[in-house]
Coordinates of C-alpha atoms (C1' of nucleotides) in Angstrom, one line a residue:
Chain A
X686 CA 14.8 19.7 -41.4
X687 CA 11.3 19.8 -39.9
X688 CA 10.1 19.0 -36.5
X689 CA 9.3 15.3 -37.1
X690 CA 12.8 14.5 -38.2
X691 CA 14.4 16.4 -35.4
X692 CA 12.1 14.6 -33.0
X693 CA 13.1 11.3 -34.5
X694 CA 16.8 12.0 -34.5
X695 CA 16.9 13.3 -30.9
X696 CA 14.3 11.1 -29.3
X697 CA 12.5 14.2 -28.1
X698 CA 8.8 14.4 -28.9
X699 CA 7.5 17.1 -31.1
X700 CA 5.5 18.4 -28.3
X701 CA 8.6 18.9 -26.2
X702 CA 10.5 20.5 -29.0
X703 CA 7.8 23.1 -29.2
X704 CA 7.9 23.4 -25.5
X705 CA 11.6 24.0 -25.5
X706 CA 11.1 26.7 -28.1
X707 CA 8.4 28.3 -25.9
X708 CA 10.8 28.3 -23.0
X709 CA 13.5 30.0 -25.1
X710 CA 15.8 27.0 -25.2
X711 CA 15.9 26.7 -29.0
X712 CA 14.8 28.8 -31.9
X713 CA 13.5 27.9 -35.3
X714 CA 13.0 29.7 -38.6
X715 CA 9.7 29.2 -40.3
X716 CA 9.0 28.1 -43.8
X717 CA 6.4 29.9 -45.9
X718 CA 3.7 27.6 -44.8
X719 CA 4.5 28.2 -41.1
X720 CA 6.4 24.9 -40.6
X721 CA 9.4 25.1 -38.3
X722 CA 12.7 24.6 -40.0
X723 CA 15.8 23.3 -38.1
X724 CA 19.4 23.1 -39.0
X725 CA 21.8 20.2 -38.4
X726 CA 23.2 21.9 -35.4
X727 CA 19.9 21.7 -33.6
X728 CA 20.3 18.0 -33.2
X729 CA 23.3 18.5 -30.8
X730 CA 21.7 21.3 -29.0
X731 CA 18.5 19.4 -28.3
X732 CA 20.6 16.4 -27.1
X733 CA 22.4 18.7 -24.8
X734 CA 19.2 20.1 -23.5
X735 CA 17.9 16.6 -23.0
X736 CA 21.0 15.7 -21.1
X737 CA 20.8 18.8 -18.8
X738 CA 17.1 18.3 -18.2
X739 CA 17.6 14.7 -17.5
X740 CA 20.3 15.7 -15.1
X741 CA 17.6 17.6 -13.2
X742 CA 18.3 21.2 -14.3
X743 CA 15.2 23.4 -14.8
X744 CA 14.6 25.0 -18.1
X745 CA 15.2 28.5 -16.9
X746 CA 18.7 27.6 -15.8
X747 CA 19.4 25.7 -19.0
X748 CA 18.4 28.8 -20.8
X749 CA 21.1 30.8 -19.0
X750 CA 23.6 28.1 -19.5
X751 CA 23.2 27.3 -23.1
X752 CA 24.8 30.4 -24.7
X753 CA 27.9 29.6 -22.7
X754 CA 28.2 26.0 -23.7
X755 CA 28.8 26.7 -27.3
X756 CA 32.1 25.8 -28.8
X757 CA 33.0 29.0 -30.6
X758 CA 32.3 30.9 -27.6
X759 CA 34.9 33.7 -27.7
X760 CA 32.5 36.0 -29.5
X761 CA 30.1 36.1 -26.6
X762 CA 32.7 36.8 -24.0
X763 CA 32.7 40.6 -23.9
X764 CA 29.0 41.1 -23.0
X765 CA 28.9 38.9 -20.0
X766 CA 27.6 40.6 -16.9
X767 CA 29.2 40.0 -13.4
X768 CA 25.8 38.6 -12.3
X769 CA 26.0 36.0 -15.0
X770 CA 29.4 35.0 -13.9
X771 CA 28.1 34.6 -10.4
X772 CA 25.2 32.6 -11.6
X773 CA 27.5 30.3 -13.6
X774 CA 29.8 29.8 -10.6
X775 CA 26.8 28.9 -8.4
X776 CA 25.5 26.5 -11.0
X777 CA 28.9 25.0 -11.4
X778 CA 29.1 24.3 -7.7
X779 CA 25.6 22.8 -7.7
X780 CA 26.5 20.6 -10.6
X781 CA 29.6 19.4 -8.6
X782 CA 27.4 18.6 -5.7
X783 CA 25.0 16.6 -7.8
X784 CA 27.8 14.8 -9.4
X785 CA 29.2 13.9 -6.0
X786 CA 25.9 12.7 -4.7
X787 CA 25.3 10.7 -7.8
X788 CA 28.7 9.2 -7.8
X789 CA 28.4 8.2 -4.1
X790 CA 25.1 6.5 -4.7
X791 CA 26.2 4.8 -7.9
X792 CA 29.2 3.4 -6.1
X793 CA 27.0 2.2 -3.3
X794 CA 24.9 0.4 -5.8
X795 CA 28.0 -1.1 -7.4
X796 CA 29.2 -2.3 -4.0
X797 CA 25.9 -3.8 -3.3
X798 CA 25.8 -5.6 -6.7
X799 CA 29.3 -6.9 -6.2
X800 CA 28.3 -8.4 -2.9
X801 CA 25.1 -9.9 -4.1
X802 CA 26.7 -11.4 -7.2
X803 CA 29.6 -12.8 -5.4
X804 CA 27.3 -14.5 -2.9
X805 CA 25.2 -15.8 -5.6
X806 CA 28.2 -17.4 -7.4
X807 CA 29.4 -18.8 -4.1
X808 CA 26.0 -20.4 -3.6
X809 CA 26.0 -21.8 -7.1
X810 CA 29.3 -23.4 -6.4
X811 CA 28.2 -24.9 -3.1
X812 CA 25.1 -26.2 -4.8
X813 CA 27.2 -27.8 -7.5
X814 CA 29.3 -29.7 -4.9
X815 CA 26.5 -30.9 -2.8
Chain B
X948 CA 12.9 13.0 17.9
X949 CA 9.8 14.5 16.4
X950 CA 9.1 15.8 13.0
X951 CA 10.0 19.4 13.7
X952 CA 13.5 18.5 14.8
X953 CA 14.1 16.2 11.9
X954 CA 12.9 18.8 9.5
X955 CA 15.3 21.4 11.0
X956 CA 18.3 19.0 11.1
X957 CA 17.8 17.9 7.5
X958 CA 16.5 21.0 5.9
X959 CA 13.6 19.0 4.6
X960 CA 10.1 20.5 5.3
X961 CA 7.7 18.6 7.6
X962 CA 5.4 18.4 4.7
X963 CA 8.0 16.6 2.6
X964 CA 8.9 14.2 5.5
X965 CA 5.3 13.1 5.6
X966 CA 5.3 12.8 1.9
X967 CA 8.4 10.6 2.0
X968 CA 6.7 8.4 4.5
X969 CA 3.6 8.2 2.3
X970 CA 5.8 7.2 -0.5
X971 CA 7.4 4.5 1.6
X972 CA 10.8 6.0 1.7
X973 CA 10.9 6.3 5.5
X974 CA 9.0 4.9 8.4
X975 CA 8.2 6.3 11.8
X976 CA 6.9 5.0 15.0
X977 CA 4.1 6.8 16.7
X978 CA 4.0 8.1 20.2
X979 CA 0.8 7.6 22.3
X980 CA -0.5 10.9 21.2
X981 CA -0.1 10.1 17.5
X982 CA 3.1 12.1 17.0
X983 CA 5.7 10.7 14.7
X984 CA 8.9 9.5 16.5
X985 CA 12.2 9.3 14.6
X986 CA 15.6 7.9 15.5
X987 CA 19.0 9.5 15.0
X988 CA 19.6 7.3 12.0
X989 CA 16.7 8.9 10.2
X990 CA 18.7 12.1 9.8
X991 CA 21.2 10.3 7.5
X992 CA 18.5 8.5 5.6
X993 CA 16.6 11.7 4.9
X994 CA 19.7 13.4 3.8
X995 CA 20.4 10.5 1.4
X996 CA 16.9 10.7 0.1
X997 CA 17.3 14.4 -0.4
X998 CA 20.5 13.8 -2.3
X999 CA 19.0 11.2 -4.6
X1000 CA 15.9 13.3 -5.2
X1001 CA 18.0 16.3 -5.9
X1002 CA 19.9 14.2 -8.3
X1003 CA 16.7 13.7 -10.2
X1004 CA 15.7 10.2 -9.2
X1005 CA 12.0 9.6 -8.7
X1006 CA 10.7 8.4 -5.3
X1007 CA 9.7 5.0 -6.6
X1008 CA 13.2 4.3 -7.7
X1009 CA 14.7 5.6 -4.5
X1010 CA 12.3 3.3 -2.7
X1011 CA 13.8 0.3 -4.5
X1012 CA 17.3 1.6 -4.0
X1013 CA 17.3 2.5 -0.3
X1014 CA 17.3 -1.0 1.2
X1015 CA 20.4 -1.7 -0.8
X1016 CA 22.3 1.3 0.2
X1017 CA 22.5 0.5 3.9
X1018 CA 25.9 -0.3 5.3
X1019 CA 25.2 -3.6 7.1
X1020 CA 23.7 -4.9 3.9
X1021 CA 24.8 -8.6 3.9
X1022 CA 21.6 -9.6 5.7
X1023 CA 19.4 -8.6 2.9
X1024 CA 21.5 -10.3 0.2
X1025 CA 19.7 -13.6 0.1
X1026 CA 16.2 -12.5 -0.8
X1027 CA 17.1 -10.4 -3.8
X1028 CA 15.2 -11.2 -6.9
X1029 CA 16.8 -11.3 -10.3
X1030 CA 14.5 -8.5 -11.4
X1031 CA 15.8 -6.4 -8.6
X1032 CA 19.3 -7.0 -9.8
X1033 CA 18.4 -6.0 -13.3
X1034 CA 16.7 -2.9 -12.0
X1035 CA 19.7 -1.9 -10.0
X1036 CA 22.0 -2.5 -13.0
X1037 CA 19.8 -0.3 -15.1
X1038 CA 19.7 2.4 -12.5
X1039 CA 23.4 2.2 -12.2
X1040 CA 23.8 2.7 -15.9
X1041 CA 21.4 5.6 -15.8
X1042 CA 23.3 7.2 -12.9
X1043 CA 26.5 6.8 -14.9
X1044 CA 25.0 8.5 -17.9
X1045 CA 23.7 11.4 -15.7
X1046 CA 27.1 11.8 -14.1
X1047 CA 28.8 11.9 -17.5
X1048 CA 26.3 14.4 -18.8
X1049 CA 26.7 16.6 -15.7
X1050 CA 30.4 16.3 -15.8
X1051 CA 30.6 17.3 -19.4
X1052 CA 28.4 20.3 -18.8
X1053 CA 30.2 21.4 -15.7
X1054 CA 33.5 21.2 -17.5
X1055 CA 32.1 23.2 -20.3
X1056 CA 31.0 25.9 -17.8
X1057 CA 34.5 25.8 -16.2
X1058 CA 36.1 26.3 -19.6
X1059 CA 33.8 29.2 -20.3
X1060 CA 34.5 30.8 -17.0
X1061 CA 38.2 30.4 -17.5
X1062 CA 38.0 32.1 -20.9
X1063 CA 35.8 34.9 -19.6
X1064 CA 37.9 35.5 -16.6
X1065 CA 41.2 35.5 -18.4
X1066 CA 39.9 37.9 -21.0
X1067 CA 38.6 40.1 -18.2
X1068 CA 42.0 40.2 -16.5
X1069 CA 43.7 40.9 -19.9
X1070 CA 41.3 43.8 -20.4
X1071 CA 42.1 45.1 -16.9
X1072 CA 45.8 45.0 -17.7
X1073 CA 45.4 46.8 -21.0
X1074 CA 43.3 49.5 -19.3
X1075 CA 46.0 49.9 -16.7
X1076 CA 48.7 50.6 -19.3
X1077 CA 46.6 52.9 -21.5
Chain C
dT553 C1' -8.0 14.2 -56.7
dT554 C1' -8.2 12.0 -52.7
dA555 C1' -5.9 9.7 -48.6
dA556 C1' -2.1 9.5 -45.5
dA557 C1' 1.3 11.7 -43.1
dC558 C1' 2.8 15.7 -41.3
dA559 C1' 2.5 20.4 -39.7
dC560 C1' 0.1 24.2 -36.9
dT561 C1' -2.2 26.2 -32.6
dC562 C1' -4.7 25.8 -28.5
dA563 C1' -6.2 23.8 -24.6
dC564 C1' -7.1 20.6 -21.2
dA565 C1' -5.0 16.5 -18.4
dT566 C1' -1.5 14.3 -15.6
dT567 C1' 2.4 13.3 -12.7
dG568 C1' 5.8 14.3 -9.1
dA569 C1' 7.5 17.2 -5.9
dT570 C1' 6.2 20.8 -3.2
dG571 C1' 3.6 24.8 -0.7
dT572 C1' -0.2 26.4 2.1
dG573 C1' -4.0 26.5 4.9
dA574 C1' -7.9 24.8 7.6
dA575 C1' -9.7 22.4 11.6
dG576 C1' -8.4 20.2 15.3
dG577 C1' -5.6 17.6 19.2
dT578 C1' -1.5 17.9 22.8
dC579 C1' 1.6 19.9 25.8
dA580 C1' 4.4 23.1 28.4
dA581 C1' 4.8 27.6 30.5
dG582 C1' 2.8 31.7 32.4
Chain D
dC91 C1' -6.9 27.9 32.3
dT92 C1' -5.3 30.0 28.6
dT93 C1' -1.8 30.9 25.1
dG94 C1' 1.7 29.4 21.9
dA95 C1' 4.2 26.0 19.8
dC96 C1' 4.0 21.8 18.5
dC97 C1' 1.6 17.9 16.3
dT98 C1' -2.3 15.4 13.4
dT99 C1' -5.0 14.7 8.8
dC100 C1' -7.1 16.4 4.7
dA101 C1' -7.5 19.0 0.8
dC102 C1' -6.7 22.2 -2.5
dA103 C1' -2.9 24.9 -5.1
dT104 C1' 1.3 25.3 -7.9
dC105 C1' 5.1 24.5 -11.0
dA106 C1' 7.6 22.1 -14.5
dA107 C1' 7.8 18.6 -17.7
dT108 C1' 5.0 16.0 -20.4
dG109 C1' 0.9 13.6 -22.8
dT110 C1' -3.1 13.9 -25.7
dG111 C1' -6.6 15.4 -28.5
dA112 C1' -9.4 18.6 -31.3
dG113 C1' -9.7 21.4 -35.2
dT114 C1' -7.4 22.9 -39.2
dG115 C1' -4.0 23.6 -42.9
dT116 C1' -0.1 21.4 -46.1
dT117 C1' 2.6 18.2 -48.5
dT118 C1' 3.1 13.8 -50.8
dA119 C1' 2.2 10.1 -53.3
dA120 C1' -1.1 6.7 -55.2

DNA sequence: TTAAACACTCACATTGATGTGAAGGTCAAG
DNA sequence: CTTGACCTTCACATCAATGTGAGTGTTTAA
């Protein structure tokens, strides 16, 4: 598929798809006319990138992460450097921190909404009986 | 306390503290000489802001969120607009999405590390017996 | 064959979160 | 009274993620 379709199917602009490629997050083959050609699998990869980016990870980290997040991963196992392992462990820890922080805040919002909404419904009742 | 101490205790640069104030995330009183004065409670608020920012939320959202994340919140309940509730619900959903995405990816990293490390230890054993 | 839709590269603009530095005021200690 | 460590504002710089547009080539379909 070409860039337009990929953009449409992922919700990521053409501009950004080219940017991701420039940043080494995705690759593409080129047709004879120079157009980028993508495979089905790119859809998922782009969505994953989108998710990570949206989660606040910078592209250079994502670039390191991506090769490890593939499903049939066993092939890549042997040539992993110890530094890479350390990087991943750090990143894993950072992700956990983020998750915790986000969860805390989401729960706080939830609590707040609960309170607000219960008060509102109580008010509605008291208005009904007055 | 003054800005230097707050910076040190929160790990947020003076520059950023002023920026947060400019963005309406925190307030400060001024001493006679014009110096900013902060209270103990600012430490927690700044840490919370840091967490949210680090979690990828933009300041303008944090600004809307903050008043709702206070503990003694019941006072503020009455004057909440319906739009605000909608905003919060949206933001809550977005947070959940982020959390999901982050969790998925963290688990993928964990799986990868597990695989890598188990292979490594297997290799170590086979080297030992050869 | 021409127009519309799509692709390409290149480059400049913007936004948000930061850093950095200049020019100057305040205050405490020597 | 001076020096050093604070503080102030202001402004310019940077970086990553994006947008936007110009200028040009390609494919598609009327």
